[in-house]
Every structure is written in C-alpha cells, then in structure tokens.
Amino acid sequence: MISYSSSNIVQRVVTTPALRALLAFSIVFLALYQYGRTHFYRDPGSIFFSPSYGYERKYSVQREAEAHDFLAEVEADEKATTKQASDPLVCASFVTVGREGVTTPYIYQAISSALANMTSSEREQLHLAVLFADADPHSNSEMNSTLLKSLVDTVYSTADVAPSDLQLHIAQLALQHETDEKGTLDYTVALQYCLEKTNAPWLAVFEDDILFADGWLARTVHGLRTVERTVHETHTPEVSQKPPGETRGWLLLRLFNQERSTGWVSRAVGGNHELPISLGIAAGALPLLILLRRKGHYTLRTHLDNPTLALIIILFIPVLVVLFFQAGKASMLPPTPGVRPEDFGCCSQALVFNRAEASGLIDYLRAQGRGRCDLMTTMYARETGIKRWSQYPMMVQHVGSHSATGTSEIEAQAVWSMAFEDLQAESVASEHRTFVEEEYVTEMRPREVGSRGI
C-alpha cells in the first residue's frame, strides 16, 4: 500500500510542471472570479449579477434632487424658466396618464429633470409638449396645472391631434382596458403632434416615468447631427446637402436601453460559440507555445512539457473563454461614447425620430394595432431597411414601477440602465458645457450650465 505524506505531495506539485501550471491557473481563476463578483454585479447579463445590489441607485439620486430643486424654484417664481423662442431643433412630446398608487405624478419629475441645468440656448430650441392620454383627459387635474403649463410649451389631448374615428377607437380601447393597442396609438398621437404642430427636424416621444441626465439635449443634438452626417457620407452630394430632418435612411436615435437587451446572443454556456472560439485560440497558441519550448530559455522549456501544453489547450483556454462570456457583454465590452447603428434594444421610453421617416412609421403602427410599440418599430425598421441608432452613454433612466400598460411591478423595475447609474456628475456636467459650446451658436446666458435651472 502506497501512502503519501503532505511533504511528498507538495514536493510532487513543485516538481511537476503540469501540476504547477494547474495550481497557478487555479489562483488566477479565483482572482478573476472574485474581481467579477465585486465589479460586475450590476450587469444583468453576467453570472455575477446581484438583484440585491444591481439596482442600486447612484446618479439618479442626484438627478432627482436637482429636479426637485428646480421644480421648487419654478414654484416660487414661474419666471425662473423660459419657453421655446425660435424654430425648434427638437420637439419632445411626453405621454402621461394617471396611475393608481402614484401620489405625485411622474410627469413633474420627468419634465424637471429634462430642464434642470439646461441653458437658455438649449431651451429656446426645444419644444416641450405633454399628451394627456387618459380616457377622459379633463378628469386628470394635472392637465390644468399652472405649474406644468409654466414648464412646458403645450399640453394637449388626443382630441387636439387625432381624427375623430381614431379618437373614438382609442376611447373604446380605454374602456376595454386594451392597454397594448391603446399605448401604441397614444404613441402615434404624440409623434403626430410633433410632426404636424412643429417644424422640428427631430421628433422625440418620451414616456413620463423617466429621468434625464444633465446635458441630455446638447449631447443628443450632437448625436443626431453625427447620425445625419454619417448617413450623408453614404449618399450623393445632392442628398448630403439636405437640411436636418429631411434625410431618409435612418429612423430613430435611442436614448435609453437596458443591458438585458444588449448582451450576448445567449447566456447559456456554449451558446456563444465558445467551443469554436476556443479551438481557434488554441490553434493559434499551440504553434507559438511549441516554438517557445524549442527556442526559448531552458527554464521556459522545462515548464512547457507535453502535459502542461495539454492543460493549456484543453482546460485553461476554454475555461477563460467561457468565463469571458459569462461575465457579461456590458462588463467585458462596454459601448464606447457616441452614436452607432444598433438593430437591437428594448423599450420605447426615450426615442428621437427622424422627421423624414415619421409619417411612414405612424401609418405602420396604426395599421398593426395591438402589440408592443418598440417591437413593432423594430419590425418596421427591418421591413423597410431603415437603420436605428443608439447613443452612449444612455442619457435617460426608467424609474417607474407602476406601469400604465399592465406590466408587473417586478418587470417594470427591471427595465433599468445600470450604466446610467455609473455616470459621474462632475464629468457629465463638464461634457454638457462642451457640447453646448459645440452645438449652439448663441452664447450661453448668464446662468451657466451647472446651476439649478435655466
């Protein structure tokens, strides 16, 4: 009977290259795993995601405070805010509806966060409107709120925009609690308002349970101009000279997305072609390792024996490849700042549309009827071949837990941008100043970016 003392086992590990390599790899793997636990717990596409800590609110807490301060300032003096003063660059139409269980309507925080820290130059080229999409809009007391009217340029209802037959259909849907189809039609009314009542080149539709980052408008205008400039470069000179909002070929710019929608194709081990990727890496690494063993220093050659090479190819590389994918795409390959074409994404909380394509989308959504608005918008873009774009970092956060369309509270809370919470207030404010200087010709007024109001 053979027995091994602890000293013999240690000596065997120390003197056997493959066992030394396995021990070293185990230490590295545990270190990487611990790093993932402490750094990637906010990524819902990661095995390290923690529901307990992943929805931790950081930047949104500050923006809520700034929105509250701004609203208090306007309540004290309605002249503390300004209105659209020229042809708008962006028409932003908010869709709001009364919600059970909500004491303070979401719309005030949404509007206040949109305006807090905004410069006069920005506000003068922004048309703000609120659609009251209740079955009986006048039963919603906020429609006649002097405070809300002091913040926005227009409040309106379906009757102010939609044809009579559509008004009747929407009213019937409200009575029948057909929230999906009604929500889609409400969305088209908001888009139609901006299309018909303004000449803005870019038309935004926002839901009311959202929160904006500081400088969202200047950054968005910069992103929209980048999109149009990029689209122009692929067309003839005649097309490239068209003014904003008249260029075909792109549908929307997304200001909100959730990491759940931007992850890998699959969360299952092996679902992202890990095996062929591992084989490809191994095919490239094996000749290099053999060359190092033949040509390298004697010490290196003693470490790279055949069992060690086998471990590297068969175990180490596949494990690291699997760990890479399981760590989550948002953690391993976070999007770089700027705009880019993106054919995937979730939700309709904050989308800015190209005026040239808005009419076709409205007709399509109304013809489709029932269904989620964001999914049908995706179908329209794919059927027509029109590109959709996303802006990074996300400038909007979803904060509503009381859905107007019947979504469960748990699911509503999960519609969340982790990246938004990681924004650094000082950095965002500094970038706001830079984008204002780049995108707005008029000089910044005495109240500079970073103050509580306009």
Short mmCIF file of N, CA and C in Angstrom, two decimals, residues 347-427:
data_model
loop_
_atom_site.label_atom_id
_atom_site.label_comp_id
_atom_site.label_asym_id
_atom_site.label_seq_id
_atom_site.Cartn_x
_atom_site.Cartn_y
_atom_site.Cartn_z
N CYS A 347 -37.48 48.77 -25.47
CA CYS A 347 -38.36 49.73 -24.83
C CYS A 347 -38.48 51.03 -25.60
N SER A 348 -39.57 51.73 -25.29
CA SER A 348 -39.89 52.96 -26.01
C SER A 348 -39.88 54.17 -25.09
N GLN A 349 -39.15 54.08 -23.99
CA GLN A 349 -39.14 55.18 -23.02
C GLN A 349 -38.62 56.49 -23.60
N ALA A 350 -37.61 56.41 -24.47
CA ALA A 350 -36.98 57.64 -24.94
C ALA A 350 -36.39 57.42 -26.34
N LEU A 351 -37.17 57.77 -27.36
CA LEU A 351 -36.73 57.62 -28.74
C LEU A 351 -36.87 58.96 -29.45
N VAL A 352 -35.87 59.31 -30.25
CA VAL A 352 -35.91 60.53 -31.06
C VAL A 352 -35.96 60.10 -32.52
N PHE A 353 -37.00 60.56 -33.25
CA PHE A 353 -37.25 60.10 -34.60
C PHE A 353 -36.83 61.13 -35.65
N ASN A 354 -36.50 60.60 -36.80
CA ASN A 354 -36.16 61.42 -37.96
C ASN A 354 -37.48 61.87 -38.60
N ARG A 355 -37.64 63.17 -38.77
CA ARG A 355 -38.88 63.70 -39.32
C ARG A 355 -39.22 63.09 -40.68
N ALA A 356 -38.21 62.83 -41.48
CA ALA A 356 -38.44 62.32 -42.83
C ALA A 356 -39.07 60.94 -42.84
N GLU A 357 -38.92 60.19 -41.75
CA GLU A 357 -39.44 58.83 -41.70
C GLU A 357 -40.63 58.68 -40.76
N ALA A 358 -41.02 59.76 -40.10
CA ALA A 358 -42.04 59.66 -39.04
C ALA A 358 -43.41 59.30 -39.59
N SER A 359 -43.80 59.88 -40.71
CA SER A 359 -45.13 59.65 -41.26
C SER A 359 -45.35 58.17 -41.60
N GLY A 360 -44.35 57.55 -42.22
CA GLY A 360 -44.46 56.13 -42.56
C GLY A 360 -44.58 55.25 -41.34
N LEU A 361 -43.86 55.61 -40.28
CA LEU A 361 -43.93 54.83 -39.04
C LEU A 361 -45.31 54.95 -38.40
N ILE A 362 -45.86 56.16 -38.39
CA ILE A 362 -47.19 56.37 -37.81
C ILE A 362 -48.22 55.49 -38.52
N ASP A 363 -48.19 55.51 -39.84
CA ASP A 363 -49.15 54.70 -40.61
C ASP A 363 -48.98 53.21 -40.31
N TYR A 364 -47.74 52.76 -40.21
CA TYR A 364 -47.46 51.35 -39.96
C TYR A 364 -47.97 50.92 -38.59
N LEU A 365 -47.68 51.72 -37.55
CA LEU A 365 -48.10 51.37 -36.20
C LEU A 365 -49.62 51.33 -36.09
N ARG A 366 -50.29 52.26 -36.74
CA ARG A 366 -51.75 52.28 -36.67
C ARG A 366 -52.35 51.11 -37.43
N ALA A 367 -51.70 50.70 -38.49
CA ALA A 367 -52.19 49.55 -39.25
C ALA A 367 -51.99 48.24 -38.47
N GLN A 368 -50.89 48.16 -37.72
CA GLN A 368 -50.61 46.95 -36.96
C GLN A 368 -51.52 46.81 -35.74
N GLY A 369 -51.76 47.96 -35.09
CA GLY A 369 -52.66 47.93 -33.93
C GLY A 369 -52.01 47.32 -32.71
N ARG A 370 -52.54 46.19 -32.25
CA ARG A 370 -52.10 45.61 -30.99
C ARG A 370 -50.65 45.13 -31.07
N GLY A 371 -49.94 45.34 -29.96
CA GLY A 371 -48.55 44.90 -29.88
C GLY A 371 -47.71 45.93 -29.17
N ARG A 372 -46.53 45.52 -28.76
CA ARG A 372 -45.63 46.44 -28.10
C ARG A 372 -45.05 47.42 -29.11
N CYS A 373 -45.07 48.68 -28.75
CA CYS A 373 -44.66 49.73 -29.68
C CYS A 373 -43.22 49.56 -30.12
N ASP A 374 -42.33 49.23 -29.18
CA ASP A 374 -40.92 49.13 -29.54
C ASP A 374 -40.67 47.95 -30.47
N LEU A 375 -41.39 46.85 -30.26
CA LEU A 375 -41.20 45.68 -31.13
C LEU A 375 -41.73 45.95 -32.54
N MET A 376 -42.86 46.64 -32.62
CA MET A 376 -43.41 46.96 -33.94
C MET A 376 -42.55 47.98 -34.66
N THR A 377 -41.93 48.88 -33.92
CA THR A 377 -40.99 49.83 -34.53
C THR A 377 -39.80 49.08 -35.10
N THR A 378 -39.34 48.06 -34.37
CA THR A 378 -38.25 47.22 -34.86
C THR A 378 -38.67 46.49 -36.14
N MET A 379 -39.89 45.96 -36.16
CA MET A 379 -40.39 45.27 -37.35
C MET A 379 -40.43 46.22 -38.55
N TYR A 380 -40.89 47.43 -38.32
CA TYR A 380 -40.97 48.41 -39.39
C TYR A 380 -39.57 48.73 -39.95
N ALA A 381 -38.61 48.91 -39.05
CA ALA A 381 -37.26 49.23 -39.49
C ALA A 381 -36.66 48.08 -40.30
N ARG A 382 -36.91 46.86 -39.88
CA ARG A 382 -36.36 45.70 -40.60
C ARG A 382 -37.05 45.51 -41.95
N GLU A 383 -38.34 45.73 -42.00
CA GLU A 383 -39.07 45.55 -43.26
C GLU A 383 -38.70 46.62 -44.28
N THR A 384 -38.39 47.80 -43.81
CA THR A 384 -38.06 48.90 -44.73
C THR A 384 -36.56 49.09 -44.92
N GLY A 385 -35.77 48.41 -44.10
CA GLY A 385 -34.32 48.55 -44.23
C GLY A 385 -33.76 49.85 -43.68
N ILE A 386 -34.53 50.52 -42.83
CA ILE A 386 -34.10 51.79 -42.26
C ILE A 386 -33.31 51.52 -40.98
N LYS A 387 -32.19 52.20 -40.83
CA LYS A 387 -31.32 51.96 -39.68
C LYS A 387 -31.87 52.62 -38.42
N ARG A 388 -31.61 51.96 -37.31
CA ARG A 388 -31.84 52.54 -35.99
C ARG A 388 -30.50 52.76 -35.31
N TRP A 389 -30.41 53.83 -34.54
CA TRP A 389 -29.16 54.22 -33.90
C TRP A 389 -29.36 54.30 -32.39
N SER A 390 -28.27 54.14 -31.67
CA SER A 390 -28.29 54.31 -30.21
C SER A 390 -27.19 55.27 -29.81
N GLN A 391 -27.46 55.99 -28.75
CA GLN A 391 -26.48 56.94 -28.22
C GLN A 391 -25.94 56.43 -26.89
N TYR A 392 -24.63 56.53 -26.74
CA TYR A 392 -23.98 56.13 -25.49
C TYR A 392 -23.11 57.26 -24.99
N PRO A 393 -23.08 57.44 -23.66
CA PRO A 393 -23.82 56.70 -22.64
C PRO A 393 -25.30 57.04 -22.68
N MET A 394 -26.11 56.19 -22.08
CA MET A 394 -27.53 56.44 -22.02
C MET A 394 -27.81 57.73 -21.26
N MET A 395 -28.67 58.55 -21.81
CA MET A 395 -29.00 59.83 -21.20
C MET A 395 -30.32 59.81 -20.44
N VAL A 396 -30.97 58.66 -20.40
CA VAL A 396 -32.29 58.55 -19.76
C VAL A 396 -32.32 57.29 -18.91
N GLN A 397 -32.97 57.40 -17.76
CA GLN A 397 -33.19 56.26 -16.88
C GLN A 397 -34.69 56.05 -16.70
N HIS A 398 -35.11 54.79 -16.65
CA HIS A 398 -36.51 54.47 -16.36
C HIS A 398 -36.66 54.30 -14.86
N VAL A 399 -37.59 55.03 -14.26
CA VAL A 399 -37.73 55.00 -12.80
C VAL A 399 -39.12 54.56 -12.36
N GLY A 400 -40.01 54.26 -13.28
CA GLY A 400 -41.38 53.92 -12.92
C GLY A 400 -41.54 52.47 -12.50
N SER A 401 -42.29 52.25 -11.44
CA SER A 401 -42.61 50.89 -11.01
C SER A 401 -44.10 50.60 -11.13
N HIS A 402 -44.90 51.65 -11.42
CA HIS A 402 -46.34 51.48 -11.59
C HIS A 402 -46.66 51.65 -13.08
N SER A 403 -46.77 50.53 -13.77
CA SER A 403 -46.95 50.56 -15.21
C SER A 403 -48.37 50.97 -15.59
N ALA A 404 -48.48 51.70 -16.70
CA ALA A 404 -49.79 52.06 -17.23
C ALA A 404 -50.30 51.03 -18.23
N THR A 405 -49.50 50.02 -18.54
CA THR A 405 -49.88 49.02 -19.55
C THR A 405 -50.01 47.62 -18.96
N GLY A 406 -50.05 47.51 -17.64
CA GLY A 406 -50.27 46.21 -17.02
C GLY A 406 -49.01 45.41 -16.76
N THR A 407 -47.84 45.97 -17.01
CA THR A 407 -46.59 45.28 -16.71
C THR A 407 -46.45 45.10 -15.21
N SER A 408 -45.98 43.94 -14.78
CA SER A 408 -45.82 43.69 -13.35
C SER A 408 -44.81 44.64 -12.75
N GLU A 409 -44.93 44.88 -11.44
CA GLU A 409 -44.02 45.81 -10.77
C GLU A 409 -42.59 45.31 -10.84
N ILE A 410 -42.39 44.00 -10.69
CA ILE A 410 -41.03 43.44 -10.75
C ILE A 410 -40.41 43.67 -12.12
N GLU A 411 -41.19 43.41 -13.18
CA GLU A 411 -40.67 43.60 -14.53
C GLU A 411 -40.44 45.08 -14.83
N ALA A 412 -41.34 45.94 -14.35
CA ALA A 412 -41.18 47.38 -14.58
C ALA A 412 -39.91 47.89 -13.92
N GLN A 413 -39.61 47.41 -12.73
CA GLN A 413 -38.39 47.84 -12.05
C GLN A 413 -37.14 47.32 -12.75
N ALA A 414 -37.26 46.18 -13.44
CA ALA A 414 -36.11 45.58 -14.12
C ALA A 414 -35.76 46.30 -15.41
N VAL A 415 -36.67 47.16 -15.91
CA VAL A 415 -36.35 47.98 -17.09
C VAL A 415 -35.47 49.12 -16.60
N TRP A 416 -34.17 48.92 -16.68
CA TRP A 416 -33.24 49.72 -15.90
C TRP A 416 -31.90 49.79 -16.61
N SER A 417 -31.30 50.95 -16.62
CA SER A 417 -29.96 51.12 -17.20
C SER A 417 -28.93 51.18 -16.08
N MET A 418 -28.13 50.15 -15.97
CA MET A 418 -27.07 50.15 -14.97
C MET A 418 -26.02 51.21 -15.28
N ALA A 419 -25.75 51.41 -16.58
CA ALA A 419 -24.72 52.36 -16.99
C ALA A 419 -25.11 53.79 -16.60
N PHE A 420 -26.39 54.10 -16.64
CA PHE A 420 -26.84 55.44 -16.24
C PHE A 420 -26.44 55.73 -14.80
N GLU A 421 -26.57 54.73 -13.93
CA GLU A 421 -26.25 54.93 -12.52
C GLU A 421 -24.76 55.11 -12.28
N ASP A 422 -23.94 54.70 -13.23
CA ASP A 422 -22.49 54.83 -13.10
C ASP A 422 -21.96 56.16 -13.62
N LEU A 423 -22.85 57.00 -14.17
CA LEU A 423 -22.40 58.31 -14.64
C LEU A 423 -21.87 59.14 -13.48
N GLN A 424 -20.80 59.87 -13.75
CA GLN A 424 -20.19 60.73 -12.73
C GLN A 424 -20.67 62.16 -12.95
N ALA A 425 -21.27 62.74 -11.92
CA ALA A 425 -21.94 64.04 -12.06
C ALA A 425 -21.00 65.13 -12.57
N GLU A 426 -19.81 65.23 -12.03
CA GLU A 426 -18.88 66.29 -12.45
C GLU A 426 -18.47 66.11 -13.90
N SER A 427 -18.21 64.88 -14.28
CA SER A 427 -17.81 64.61 -15.66
C SER A 427 -18.94 64.92 -16.63
#
